[in-house]
CSV table of C-alpha atoms and ligand atoms in Angstrom, one decimal:
chain,number,residue,atom,x,y,z
I,1,MET,CA,116.6,80.0,123.4
I,2,THR,CA,116.7,77.0,121.8
I,3,THR,CA,114.1,76.7,118.5
I,4,SER,CA,111.8,74.0,119.7
I,5,ALA,CA,111.9,72.5,123.1
I,6,ALA,CA,111.7,75.8,125.4
I,7,SER,CA,108.3,76.6,126.4
I,8,ALA,CA,107.9,80.1,125.8
I,9,SER,CA,106.9,82.7,128.2
I,10,TRP,CA,104.2,85.6,127.1
I,11,CYS,CA,102.1,88.2,129.1
I,12,ASP,CA,100.0,90.2,127.5
I,13,GLY,CA,101.9,89.8,123.9
I,14,TRP,CA,105.6,90.8,125.8
I,15,LEU,CA,107.8,87.8,125.4
I,16,ALA,CA,110.1,87.0,128.3
I,17,GLY,CA,113.7,87.2,127.7
I,18,ALA,CA,113.0,90.1,125.4
I,19,ARG,CA,115.0,93.2,126.1
I,20,ARG,CA,111.9,95.7,126.1
I,21,CYS,CA,112.0,99.2,124.5
I,22,GLU,CA,108.3,100.3,124.6
I,23,SER,CA,107.1,102.1,121.5
I,24,PRO,CA,104.4,104.2,121.3
I,25,ASN,CA,104.0,103.7,117.9
I,26,CYS,CA,101.1,101.2,117.9
I,27,GLY,CA,97.5,100.5,118.0
I,28,PRO,CA,95.0,98.3,118.4
I,29,ARG,CA,94.3,95.1,115.8
I,30,PRO,CA,91.0,95.1,114.0
I,31,ASP,CA,88.3,92.7,116.5
I,32,GLY,CA,89.2,89.0,115.8
I,33,VAL,CA,91.7,89.0,113.1
I,34,ALA,CA,94.1,86.1,113.8
I,35,ILE,CA,98.0,86.8,113.9
I,36,GLU,CA,99.3,85.0,111.1
I,37,LEU,CA,101.9,86.0,109.5
I,38,ALA,CA,105.3,86.7,110.5
I,39,LEU,CA,106.8,89.2,108.6
I,40,VAL,CA,110.8,89.8,108.2
I,41,HIS,CA,112.2,92.8,107.8
I,42,SER,CA,115.5,94.7,107.9
I,43,ILE,CA,117.2,98.0,109.1
I,44,SER,CA,120.1,99.7,110.0
I,45,LEU,CA,120.6,103.3,110.8
I,46,PRO,CA,122.6,105.0,109.6
I,47,PRO,CA,122.3,102.3,106.7
I,48,GLY,CA,125.3,99.7,106.9
I,49,GLU,CA,126.2,101.0,110.5
I,50,TYR,CA,125.6,98.0,113.0
I,51,GLY,CA,125.6,98.2,116.9
I,52,GLY,CA,124.8,101.7,117.5
I,53,ASP,CA,121.4,102.7,119.0
I,54,ASP,CA,119.6,104.2,116.5
I,55,ILE,CA,117.2,102.0,115.3
I,56,VAL,CA,115.7,101.9,119.0
I,57,ARG,CA,115.5,105.6,119.1
I,58,LEU,CA,113.9,105.6,115.5
I,59,PHE,CA,111.1,103.1,117.1
I,60,THR,CA,110.6,104.7,120.1
I,61,ASN,CA,110.3,108.5,118.8
I,62,ARG,CA,113.9,109.5,120.3
I,63,LEU,CA,116.0,109.6,117.0
I,64,ASP,CA,118.0,113.0,116.4
I,65,TRP,CA,117.1,114.1,112.8
I,66,ASP,CA,120.0,116.0,112.4
I,67,ALA,CA,122.4,113.7,114.2
I,68,HIS,CA,123.5,112.1,110.4
I,69,PRO,CA,122.6,113.2,106.7
I,70,TYR,CA,120.5,110.1,106.5
I,71,PHE,CA,118.3,111.1,109.0
I,72,ALA,CA,117.2,114.2,106.9
I,73,GLN,CA,115.4,111.6,104.5
I,74,ILE,CA,113.5,109.9,107.4
I,75,ARG,CA,112.5,112.8,109.3
I,76,GLY,CA,109.7,112.7,111.5
I,77,LEU,CA,108.6,109.3,110.3
I,78,GLU,CA,106.7,106.8,112.6
I,79,VAL,CA,107.2,103.2,112.6
I,80,SER,CA,107.8,100.4,114.7
I,81,ALA,CA,108.0,96.5,114.8
I,82,HIS,CA,107.2,94.2,117.3
I,83,PHE,CA,111.0,93.1,117.2
I,84,LEU,CA,114.3,93.4,116.3
I,85,ILE,CA,117.1,90.9,116.1
I,86,ARG,CA,121.1,92.6,116.3
I,87,ARG,CA,124.2,91.2,114.6
I,88,ASP,CA,124.8,89.0,117.6
I,89,GLY,CA,121.1,88.0,118.1
I,90,GLU,CA,120.1,90.2,120.8
I,91,LEU,CA,115.7,90.1,121.0
I,92,LEU,CA,114.5,93.7,121.6
I,93,GLN,CA,110.7,93.8,121.7
I,94,PHE,CA,108.7,97.3,121.2
I,95,VAL,CA,105.3,96.7,120.8
I,96,SER,CA,103.5,94.0,122.7
I,97,CYS,CA,102.3,91.0,119.8
I,98,ASP,CA,98.5,91.7,120.7
I,99,ALA,CA,98.6,95.2,119.3
I,100,ARG,CA,99.4,96.7,115.6
I,101,ALA,CA,102.9,97.8,115.3
I,102,TRP,CA,104.2,100.4,112.4
I,103,HIS,CA,106.0,98.0,110.1
I,104,ALA,CA,105.0,96.5,106.8
I,105,GLY,CA,102.9,100.2,105.4
I,106,ALA,CA,100.5,99.3,102.1
I,107,SER,CA,101.2,96.1,101.3
I,108,SER,CA,99.5,92.7,100.7
I,109,TRP,CA,99.2,89.0,101.6
I,110,ARG,CA,97.5,85.9,99.6
I,111,GLY,CA,95.1,88.9,98.8
I,112,ARG,CA,94.7,90.6,101.9
I,113,SER,CA,95.6,94.0,102.4
I,114,ASP,CA,97.3,95.6,105.5
I,115,CYS,CA,99.8,93.1,106.9
I,116,ASN,CA,100.4,95.0,109.7
I,117,ASP,CA,96.8,94.0,110.7
I,118,PHE,CA,97.5,90.1,110.8
I,119,SER,CA,101.6,90.3,111.0
I,120,ILE,CA,104.1,90.3,113.5
I,121,GLY,CA,106.9,93.0,112.6
I,122,ILE,CA,110.5,91.0,113.0
I,123,GLU,CA,113.3,93.8,112.0
I,124,LEU,CA,116.8,92.0,111.3
I,125,GLU,CA,119.9,94.7,112.1
I,126,GLY,CA,121.1,94.2,108.6
I,127,LEU,CA,121.4,96.1,104.8
I,128,GLU,CA,119.2,95.3,101.8
I,129,GLY,CA,121.3,92.9,99.9
I,130,GLU,CA,124.2,92.0,102.4
I,131,SER,CA,124.1,89.1,104.4
I,132,PHE,CA,123.0,88.4,108.4
I,133,ASP,CA,124.6,87.0,111.2
I,134,ALA,CA,124.6,83.2,112.0
I,135,PRO,CA,123.4,84.0,116.0
I,136,GLN,CA,120.3,86.1,114.2
I,137,TYR,CA,119.1,83.2,112.3
I,138,VAL,CA,119.1,81.3,115.7
I,139,ALA,CA,117.3,84.3,117.2
I,140,LEU,CA,115.1,84.6,114.7
I,141,ALA,CA,114.2,80.6,114.5
I,142,ALA,CA,113.7,80.8,118.4
I,143,LEU,CA,111.2,83.7,118.1
I,144,ILE,CA,109.7,82.1,115.5
I,145,GLY,CA,109.4,79.3,117.1
I,146,ALA,CA,107.9,81.0,121.0
I,147,LEU,CA,105.2,82.7,118.4
I,148,ARG,CA,103.9,79.7,117.1
I,149,GLN,CA,103.3,78.5,120.9
I,150,ARG,CA,100.9,81.1,121.4
I,151,TYR,CA,100.1,82.7,118.1
I,152,PRO,CA,98.4,80.6,115.1
I,153,ILE,CA,101.2,81.9,112.6
I,154,ALA,CA,100.3,80.4,109.5
I,155,ALA,CA,103.9,81.6,107.0
I,156,VAL,CA,107.0,83.5,107.0
I,157,THR,CA,107.6,85.7,104.3
I,158,GLY,CA,109.5,88.9,104.1
I,159,HIS,CA,108.5,92.7,103.7
I,160,GLU,CA,110.3,92.8,99.8
I,161,HIS,CA,107.3,89.7,99.3
I,162,VAL,CA,104.0,91.9,100.7
I,163,ALA,CA,105.3,95.0,99.2
I,164,PRO,CA,107.4,94.0,96.0
I,165,GLY,CA,108.2,97.1,94.1
I,166,ARG,CA,108.2,99.3,97.2
I,167,LYS,CA,110.3,97.3,99.2
I,168,ASN,CA,113.5,95.7,99.3
I,169,ASP,CA,113.9,93.6,102.7
I,170,PRO,CA,115.5,91.7,103.7
I,171,GLY,CA,116.8,91.4,100.7
I,172,ALA,CA,118.6,88.3,98.5
I,173,GLY,CA,121.5,88.2,101.2
I,174,PHE,CA,119.1,86.6,103.6
I,175,ASP,CA,119.2,83.0,103.4
I,176,TRP,CA,115.3,81.4,103.5
I,177,PRO,CA,116.7,78.0,103.3
I,178,ARG,CA,118.7,78.0,106.3
I,179,LEU,CA,115.9,80.0,108.7
I,180,ARG,CA,114.1,77.0,107.3
I,181,ALA,CA,116.5,74.2,108.4
I,182,LEU,CA,116.9,75.6,111.5
I,183,LEU,CA,112.7,75.4,111.9
I,184,ARG,CA,112.6,71.7,110.5
I,185,SER,CA,109.5,70.2,110.6
I,186,THR,CA,107.4,72.8,112.8
I,187,ALA,CA,108.3,75.1,109.9
I,188,PRO,CA,105.3,76.8,109.1
I,189,ASP,CA,104.8,78.2,105.1
I,190,PHE,CA,107.8,80.0,103.0
I,191,PRO,CA,108.5,82.1,100.3
I,192,GLU,CA,109.1,80.2,97.1
I,193,GLU,CA,113.0,80.6,97.1
I,194,ALA,CA,113.2,79.1,101.1
I,195,VAL,CA,112.1,75.8,99.2
I,196,GLU,CA,114.3,75.6,96.2
I,197,PRO,CA,117.6,76.6,96.9
I,198,ARG,CA,118.5,79.2,94.8
J,201,LIG,ZN1,111.0,96.4,106.1
């Protein structure tokens, strides 16, 4: 995938080329709502461990809650995101972009609450405060490019920006200027730190 020239292929909200792992944790979007926001998250399960299949298990309600002490803290959690980008850039899709995934929780963007209604949730495999790998930025930029071919994405922002004080992902290790540079002139709006290098 490239960030600009490739023509994205969509079918009922599913992106060709993404590995499909269908999640039951979703529902319809409100009638007539435009999908305007790409919302970036980070997740790793167990926290700080990469490469296993526990994220996929969580999003598909197949996680063994007794398999790791940390899982007791999230026992019974039913969540999802539309996409997951692994450390090597592999792209997985859990929910059709036409449907409402359960990733943002209590949230607000530009005065509008409940971001799940109008956003695409994109999880990066990673840990808050830690850095992300180069293939993840390339894959994320390509995904945003593909989304913008199909949906009126007006902005990209982080979970921490729509749920401040409650959520901290993707965190200080995420390089917003780097993502913005990859998207170049096609870039939608970004959080302030993407514009002014820290
Ligand atoms: Zn999040």
